[in-house]
PDB file of C-alpha atoms in Angstrom:
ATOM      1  CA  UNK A  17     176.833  15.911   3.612  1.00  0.00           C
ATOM      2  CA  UNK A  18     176.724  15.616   7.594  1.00  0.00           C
ATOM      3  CA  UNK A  19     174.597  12.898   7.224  1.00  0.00           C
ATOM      4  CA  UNK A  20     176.793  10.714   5.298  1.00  0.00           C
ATOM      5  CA  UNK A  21     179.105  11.473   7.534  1.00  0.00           C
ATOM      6  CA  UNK A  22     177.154   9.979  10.296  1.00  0.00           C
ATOM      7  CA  UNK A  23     176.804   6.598   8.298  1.00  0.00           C
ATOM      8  CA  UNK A  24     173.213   7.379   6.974  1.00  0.00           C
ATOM      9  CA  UNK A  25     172.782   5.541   3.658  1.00  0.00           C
ATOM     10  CA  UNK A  26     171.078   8.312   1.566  1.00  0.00           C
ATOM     11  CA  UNK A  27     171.501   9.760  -2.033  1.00  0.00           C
ATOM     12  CA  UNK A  28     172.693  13.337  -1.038  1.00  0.00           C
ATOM     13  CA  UNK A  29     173.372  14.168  -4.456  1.00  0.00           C
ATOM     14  CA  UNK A  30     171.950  17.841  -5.802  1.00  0.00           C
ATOM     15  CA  UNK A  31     168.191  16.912  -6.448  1.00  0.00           C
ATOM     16  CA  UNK A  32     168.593  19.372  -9.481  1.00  0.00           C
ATOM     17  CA  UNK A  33     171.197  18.196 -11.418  1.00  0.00           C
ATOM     18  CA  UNK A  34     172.160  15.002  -9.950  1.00  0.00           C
ATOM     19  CA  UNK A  35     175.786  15.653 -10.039  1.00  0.00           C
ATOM     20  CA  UNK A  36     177.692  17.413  -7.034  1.00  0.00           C
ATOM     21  CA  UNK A  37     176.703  17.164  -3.492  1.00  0.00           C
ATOM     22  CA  UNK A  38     173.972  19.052  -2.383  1.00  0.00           C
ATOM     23  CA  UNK A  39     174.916  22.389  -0.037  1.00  0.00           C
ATOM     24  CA  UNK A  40     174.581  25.515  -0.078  1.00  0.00           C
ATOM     25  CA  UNK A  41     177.039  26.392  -2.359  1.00  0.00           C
ATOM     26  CA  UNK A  42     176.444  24.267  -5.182  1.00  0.00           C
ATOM     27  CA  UNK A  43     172.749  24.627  -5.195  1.00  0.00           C
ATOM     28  CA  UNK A  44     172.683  28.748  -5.161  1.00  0.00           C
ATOM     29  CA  UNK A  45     175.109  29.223  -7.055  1.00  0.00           C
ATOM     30  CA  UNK A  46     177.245  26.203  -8.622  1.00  0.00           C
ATOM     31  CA  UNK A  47     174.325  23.841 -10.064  1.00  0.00           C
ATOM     32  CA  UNK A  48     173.742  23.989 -13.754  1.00  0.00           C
ATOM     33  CA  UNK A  49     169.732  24.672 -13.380  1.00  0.00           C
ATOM     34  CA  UNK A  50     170.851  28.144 -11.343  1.00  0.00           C
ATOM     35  CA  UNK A  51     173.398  29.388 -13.600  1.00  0.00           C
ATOM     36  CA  UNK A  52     171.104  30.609 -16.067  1.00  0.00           C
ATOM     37  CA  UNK A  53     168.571  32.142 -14.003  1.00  0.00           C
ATOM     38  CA  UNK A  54     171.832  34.818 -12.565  1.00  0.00           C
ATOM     39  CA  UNK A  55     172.877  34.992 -15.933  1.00  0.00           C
ATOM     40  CA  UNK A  56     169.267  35.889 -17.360  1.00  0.00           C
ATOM     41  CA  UNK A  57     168.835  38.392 -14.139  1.00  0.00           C
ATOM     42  CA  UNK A  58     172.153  39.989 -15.683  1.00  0.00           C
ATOM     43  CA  UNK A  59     173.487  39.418 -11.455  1.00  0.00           C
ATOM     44  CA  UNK A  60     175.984  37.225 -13.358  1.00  0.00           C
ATOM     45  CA  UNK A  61     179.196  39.372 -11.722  1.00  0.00           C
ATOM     46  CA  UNK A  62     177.620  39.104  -8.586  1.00  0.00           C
ATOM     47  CA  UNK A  63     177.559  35.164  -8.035  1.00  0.00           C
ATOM     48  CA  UNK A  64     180.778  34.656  -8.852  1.00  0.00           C
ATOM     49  CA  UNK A  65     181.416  37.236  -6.010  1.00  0.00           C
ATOM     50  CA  UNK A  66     179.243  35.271  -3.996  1.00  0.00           C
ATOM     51  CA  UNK A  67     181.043  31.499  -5.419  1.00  0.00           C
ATOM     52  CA  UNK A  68     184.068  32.915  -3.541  1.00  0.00           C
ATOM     53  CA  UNK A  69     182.701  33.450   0.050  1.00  0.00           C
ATOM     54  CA  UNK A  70     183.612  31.554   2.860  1.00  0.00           C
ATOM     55  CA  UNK A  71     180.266  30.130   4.619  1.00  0.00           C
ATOM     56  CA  UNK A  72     177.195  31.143   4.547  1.00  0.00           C
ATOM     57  CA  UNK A  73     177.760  33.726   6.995  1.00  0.00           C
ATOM     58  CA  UNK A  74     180.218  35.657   4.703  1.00  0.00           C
ATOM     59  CA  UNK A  75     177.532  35.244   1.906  1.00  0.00           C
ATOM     60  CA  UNK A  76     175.370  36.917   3.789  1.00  0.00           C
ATOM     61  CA  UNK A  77     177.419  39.711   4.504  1.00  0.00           C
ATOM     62  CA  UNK A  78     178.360  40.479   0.803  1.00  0.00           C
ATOM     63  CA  UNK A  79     174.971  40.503  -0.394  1.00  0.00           C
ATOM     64  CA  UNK A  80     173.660  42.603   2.639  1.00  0.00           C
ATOM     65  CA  UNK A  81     176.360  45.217   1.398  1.00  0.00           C
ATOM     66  CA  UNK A  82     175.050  45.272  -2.208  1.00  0.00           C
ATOM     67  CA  UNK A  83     172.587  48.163  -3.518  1.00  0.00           C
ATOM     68  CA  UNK A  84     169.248  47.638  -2.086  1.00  0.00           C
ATOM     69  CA  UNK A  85     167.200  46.659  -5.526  1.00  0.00           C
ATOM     70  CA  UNK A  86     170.063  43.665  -6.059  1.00  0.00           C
ATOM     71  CA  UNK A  87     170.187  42.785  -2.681  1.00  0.00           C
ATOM     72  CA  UNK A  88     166.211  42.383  -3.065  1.00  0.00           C
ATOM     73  CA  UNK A  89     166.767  40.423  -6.265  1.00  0.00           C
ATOM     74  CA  UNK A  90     168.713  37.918  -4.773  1.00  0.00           C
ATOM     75  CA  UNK A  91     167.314  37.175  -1.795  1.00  0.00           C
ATOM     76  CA  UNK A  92     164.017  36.531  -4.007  1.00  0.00           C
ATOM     77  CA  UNK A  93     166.093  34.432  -6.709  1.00  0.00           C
ATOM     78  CA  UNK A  94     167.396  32.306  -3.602  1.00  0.00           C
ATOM     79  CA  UNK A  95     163.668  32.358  -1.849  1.00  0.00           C
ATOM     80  CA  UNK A  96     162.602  31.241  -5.663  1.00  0.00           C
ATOM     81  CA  UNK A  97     165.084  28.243  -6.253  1.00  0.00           C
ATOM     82  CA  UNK A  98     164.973  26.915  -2.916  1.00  0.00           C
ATOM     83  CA  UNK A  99     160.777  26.445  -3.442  1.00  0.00           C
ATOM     84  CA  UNK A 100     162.230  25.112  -6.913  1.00  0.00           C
ATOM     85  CA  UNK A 101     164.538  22.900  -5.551  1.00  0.00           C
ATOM     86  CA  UNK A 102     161.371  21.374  -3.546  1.00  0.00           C
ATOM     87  CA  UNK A 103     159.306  21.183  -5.827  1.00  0.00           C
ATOM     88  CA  UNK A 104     161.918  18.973  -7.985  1.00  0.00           C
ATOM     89  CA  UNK A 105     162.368  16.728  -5.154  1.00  0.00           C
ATOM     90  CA  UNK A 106     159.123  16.513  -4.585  1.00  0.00           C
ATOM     91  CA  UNK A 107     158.731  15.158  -8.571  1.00  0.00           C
ATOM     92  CA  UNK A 108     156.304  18.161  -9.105  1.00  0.00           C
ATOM     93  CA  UNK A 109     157.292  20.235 -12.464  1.00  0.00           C
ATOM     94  CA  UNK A 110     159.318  23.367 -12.751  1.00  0.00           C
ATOM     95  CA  UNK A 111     158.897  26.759 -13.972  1.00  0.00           C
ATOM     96  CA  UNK A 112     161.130  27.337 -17.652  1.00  0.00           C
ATOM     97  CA  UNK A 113     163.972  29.431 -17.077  1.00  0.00           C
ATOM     98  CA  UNK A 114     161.792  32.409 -18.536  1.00  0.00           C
ATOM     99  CA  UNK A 115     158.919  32.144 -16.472  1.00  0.00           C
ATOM    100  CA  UNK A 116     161.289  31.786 -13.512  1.00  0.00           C
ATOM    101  CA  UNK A 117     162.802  35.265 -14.294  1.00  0.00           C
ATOM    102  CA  UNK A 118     160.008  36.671 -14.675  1.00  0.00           C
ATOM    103  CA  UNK A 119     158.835  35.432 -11.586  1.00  0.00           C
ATOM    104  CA  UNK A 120     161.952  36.966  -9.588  1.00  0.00           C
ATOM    105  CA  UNK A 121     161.497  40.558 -11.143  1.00  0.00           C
ATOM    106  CA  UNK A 122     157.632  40.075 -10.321  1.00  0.00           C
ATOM    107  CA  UNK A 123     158.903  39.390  -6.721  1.00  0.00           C
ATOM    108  CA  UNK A 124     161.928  41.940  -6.710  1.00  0.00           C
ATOM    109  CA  UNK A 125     159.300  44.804  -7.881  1.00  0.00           C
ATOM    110  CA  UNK A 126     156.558  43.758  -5.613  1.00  0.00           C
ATOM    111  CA  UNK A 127     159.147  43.891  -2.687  1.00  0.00           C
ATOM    112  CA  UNK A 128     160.489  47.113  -3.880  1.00  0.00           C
ATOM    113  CA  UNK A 129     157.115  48.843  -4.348  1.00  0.00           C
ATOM    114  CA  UNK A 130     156.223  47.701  -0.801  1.00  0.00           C
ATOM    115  CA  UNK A 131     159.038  48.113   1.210  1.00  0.00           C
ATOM    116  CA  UNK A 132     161.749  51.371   1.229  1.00  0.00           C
ATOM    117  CA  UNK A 133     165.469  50.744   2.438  1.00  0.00           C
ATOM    118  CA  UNK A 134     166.161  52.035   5.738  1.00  0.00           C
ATOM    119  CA  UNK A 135     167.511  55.520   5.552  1.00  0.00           C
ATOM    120  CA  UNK A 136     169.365  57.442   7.758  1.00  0.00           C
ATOM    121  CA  UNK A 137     168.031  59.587  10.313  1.00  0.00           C
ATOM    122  CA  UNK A 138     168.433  63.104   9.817  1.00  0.00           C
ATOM    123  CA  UNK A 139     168.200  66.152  12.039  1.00  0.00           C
ATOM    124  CA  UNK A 140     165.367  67.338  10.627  1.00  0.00           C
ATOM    125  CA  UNK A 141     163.395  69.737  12.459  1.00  0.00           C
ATOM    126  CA  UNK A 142     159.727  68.914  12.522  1.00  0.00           C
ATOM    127  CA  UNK A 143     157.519  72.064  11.255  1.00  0.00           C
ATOM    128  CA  UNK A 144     155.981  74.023  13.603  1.00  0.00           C
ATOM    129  CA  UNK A 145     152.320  75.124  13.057  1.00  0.00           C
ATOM    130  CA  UNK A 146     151.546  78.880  12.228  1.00  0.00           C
ATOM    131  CA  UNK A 147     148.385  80.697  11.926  1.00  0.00           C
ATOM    132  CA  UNK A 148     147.162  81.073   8.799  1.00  0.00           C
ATOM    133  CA  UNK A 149     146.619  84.742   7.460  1.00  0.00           C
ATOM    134  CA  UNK A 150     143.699  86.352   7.654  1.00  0.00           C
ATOM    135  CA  UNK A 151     142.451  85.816   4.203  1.00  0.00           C
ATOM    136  CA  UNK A 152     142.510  82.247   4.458  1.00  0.00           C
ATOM    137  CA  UNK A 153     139.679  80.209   6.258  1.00  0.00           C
ATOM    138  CA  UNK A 154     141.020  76.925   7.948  1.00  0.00           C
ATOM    139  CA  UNK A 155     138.317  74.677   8.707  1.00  0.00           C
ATOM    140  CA  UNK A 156     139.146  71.255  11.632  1.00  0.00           C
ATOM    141  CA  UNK A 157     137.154  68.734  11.852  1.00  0.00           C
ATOM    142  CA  UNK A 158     136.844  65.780  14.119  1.00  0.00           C
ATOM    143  CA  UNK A 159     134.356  62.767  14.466  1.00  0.00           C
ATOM    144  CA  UNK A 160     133.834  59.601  16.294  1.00  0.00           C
ATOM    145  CA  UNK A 161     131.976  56.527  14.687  1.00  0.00           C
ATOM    146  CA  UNK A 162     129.706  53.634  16.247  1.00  0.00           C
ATOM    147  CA  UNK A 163     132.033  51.179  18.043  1.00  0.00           C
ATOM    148  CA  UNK A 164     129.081  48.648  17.490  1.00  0.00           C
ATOM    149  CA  UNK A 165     129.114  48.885  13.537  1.00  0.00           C
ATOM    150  CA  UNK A 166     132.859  50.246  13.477  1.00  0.00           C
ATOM    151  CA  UNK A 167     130.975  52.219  10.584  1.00  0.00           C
ATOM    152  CA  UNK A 168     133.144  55.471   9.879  1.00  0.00           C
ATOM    153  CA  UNK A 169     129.905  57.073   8.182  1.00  0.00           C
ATOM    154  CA  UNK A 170     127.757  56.587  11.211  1.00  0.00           C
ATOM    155  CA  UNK A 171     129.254  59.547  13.227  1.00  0.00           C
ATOM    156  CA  UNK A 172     127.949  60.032  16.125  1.00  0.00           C
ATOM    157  CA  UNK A 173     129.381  63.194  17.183  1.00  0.00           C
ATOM    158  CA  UNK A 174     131.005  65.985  15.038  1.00  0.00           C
ATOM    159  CA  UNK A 175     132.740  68.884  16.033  1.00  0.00           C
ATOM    160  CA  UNK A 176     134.403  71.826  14.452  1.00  0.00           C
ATOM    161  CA  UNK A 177     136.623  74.682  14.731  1.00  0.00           C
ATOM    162  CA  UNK A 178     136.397  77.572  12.297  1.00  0.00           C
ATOM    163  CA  UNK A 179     139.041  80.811  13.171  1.00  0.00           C
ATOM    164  CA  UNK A 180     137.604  83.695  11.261  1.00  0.00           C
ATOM    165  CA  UNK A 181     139.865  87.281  11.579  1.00  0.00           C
ATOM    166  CA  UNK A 182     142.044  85.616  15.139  1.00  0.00           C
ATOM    167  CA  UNK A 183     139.054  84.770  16.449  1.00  0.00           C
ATOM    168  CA  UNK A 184     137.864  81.217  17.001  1.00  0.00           C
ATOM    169  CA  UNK A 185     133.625  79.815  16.537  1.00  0.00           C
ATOM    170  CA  UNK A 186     133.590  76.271  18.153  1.00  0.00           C
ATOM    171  CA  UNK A 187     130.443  74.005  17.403  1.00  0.00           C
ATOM    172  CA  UNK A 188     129.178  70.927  17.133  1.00  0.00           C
ATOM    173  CA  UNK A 189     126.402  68.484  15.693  1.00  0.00           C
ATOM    174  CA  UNK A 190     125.457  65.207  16.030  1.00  0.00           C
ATOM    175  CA  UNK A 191     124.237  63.200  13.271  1.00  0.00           C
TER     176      UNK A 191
END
C-alpha cells in the first residue's frame, strides 16, 4: 500500500485471493485462504480477537498474553502462511488446507516438546549435600579423555573416591 502511494505502478492486490489489498491484516487474518486454516485449528475466537487490534504492535501484544501452547500455535500458523503466501507468489503449489493443519500442529508440538515457557523464579533453596549413612557405599568418579581424538572412551586418567565407615580411600588408574 505505501508503494502505491509513492506512484509505483504495481498490482498490490493479496497474492492469495486477489481481492483486498495486501497487509498485514488481511493476509493473517482477513483473506479467504486463512480463514479456514484458524477455523480448522479451532483458534477461530482468537482471530477475531486479533481482526480487532490496532497495528501490528497491539497484535503482538494480545497474542504474547495468550496461554503458551496457543501463543505457539499462532506464531507457527503465521510463520506457515507467510512461507505460503510465497510460495503462491512465487506460482509454486500449496499445501490443502488439511495438510496445512497438520503441518501447524506438527510445528506447534515440535516447538512445545523443545522449548518450556519461562517460569517464574522461585526461592528455592538449592539442596545441600549430606553424608550418606554408613550402610550405604557412595562411589565418585572422574575422568579426562584424549583432547586429540575428543574420544570419551579413551580416558586417560581415572580417579576415584570411595568413603567406607567416615573414612575416605582415594585412588587412581590410568588406562
Amino acid at each position: 500500500m505505501n508503494i502505491a502511494r509513492r506512484g509505483v505502478v504495481l498490482d498490490t492486490s493479496c497474492v492469495v485471493c486477489h481481492r483486498l489489498f495486501e497487509d498485514g491484516g488481511h493476509l493473517f487474518f482477513r483473506c479467504k485462504g486463512v480463514k479456514p486454516l484458524w477455523r480448522g485449528l479451532q483458534i477461530e475466537d482468537i482471530r477475531m480477537q486479533l481482526m480487532e487490534c490496532q497495528g501490528p504492535i497491539h497484535v503482538l501484544e494480545c497474542i504474547l498474553k495468550l496461554p503458551y501452547e496457543k501463543k505457539m500455535m499462532i506464531v507457527a500458523l503465521l510463520w506457515a502462511w507467510w512461507s505460503e503466501r510465497n510460495k503462491t507468489n512465487h506460482n509454486e503449489s500449496r499445501l490443502s488446507t488439511d495438510e496445512f493443519i497438520f503441518l501447524i500442529k506438527r510445528s506447534t508440538d515440535e516447538w512445545l516438546r523443545f522449548s518450556k515457557p519461562p517460569t517464574k523464579s522461585s526461592t528455592t533453596s538449592t539442596p545441600r549435600w549430606t553424608c550418606p549413612s554408613a550402610e550405604i557405599i557412595k562411589i565418585n568418579t572422574d575422568g579426562a579423555f584424549l583432547e586429540e581424538t575428543r574420544d570419551r572412551f579413551s580416558y586417560i586418567e581415572a580417579g576415584f573416591v570411595v568413603p567406607i565407615f567416615r573414612s575416605v580411600k582415594v585412588g587412581s588408574s590410568i588406562s
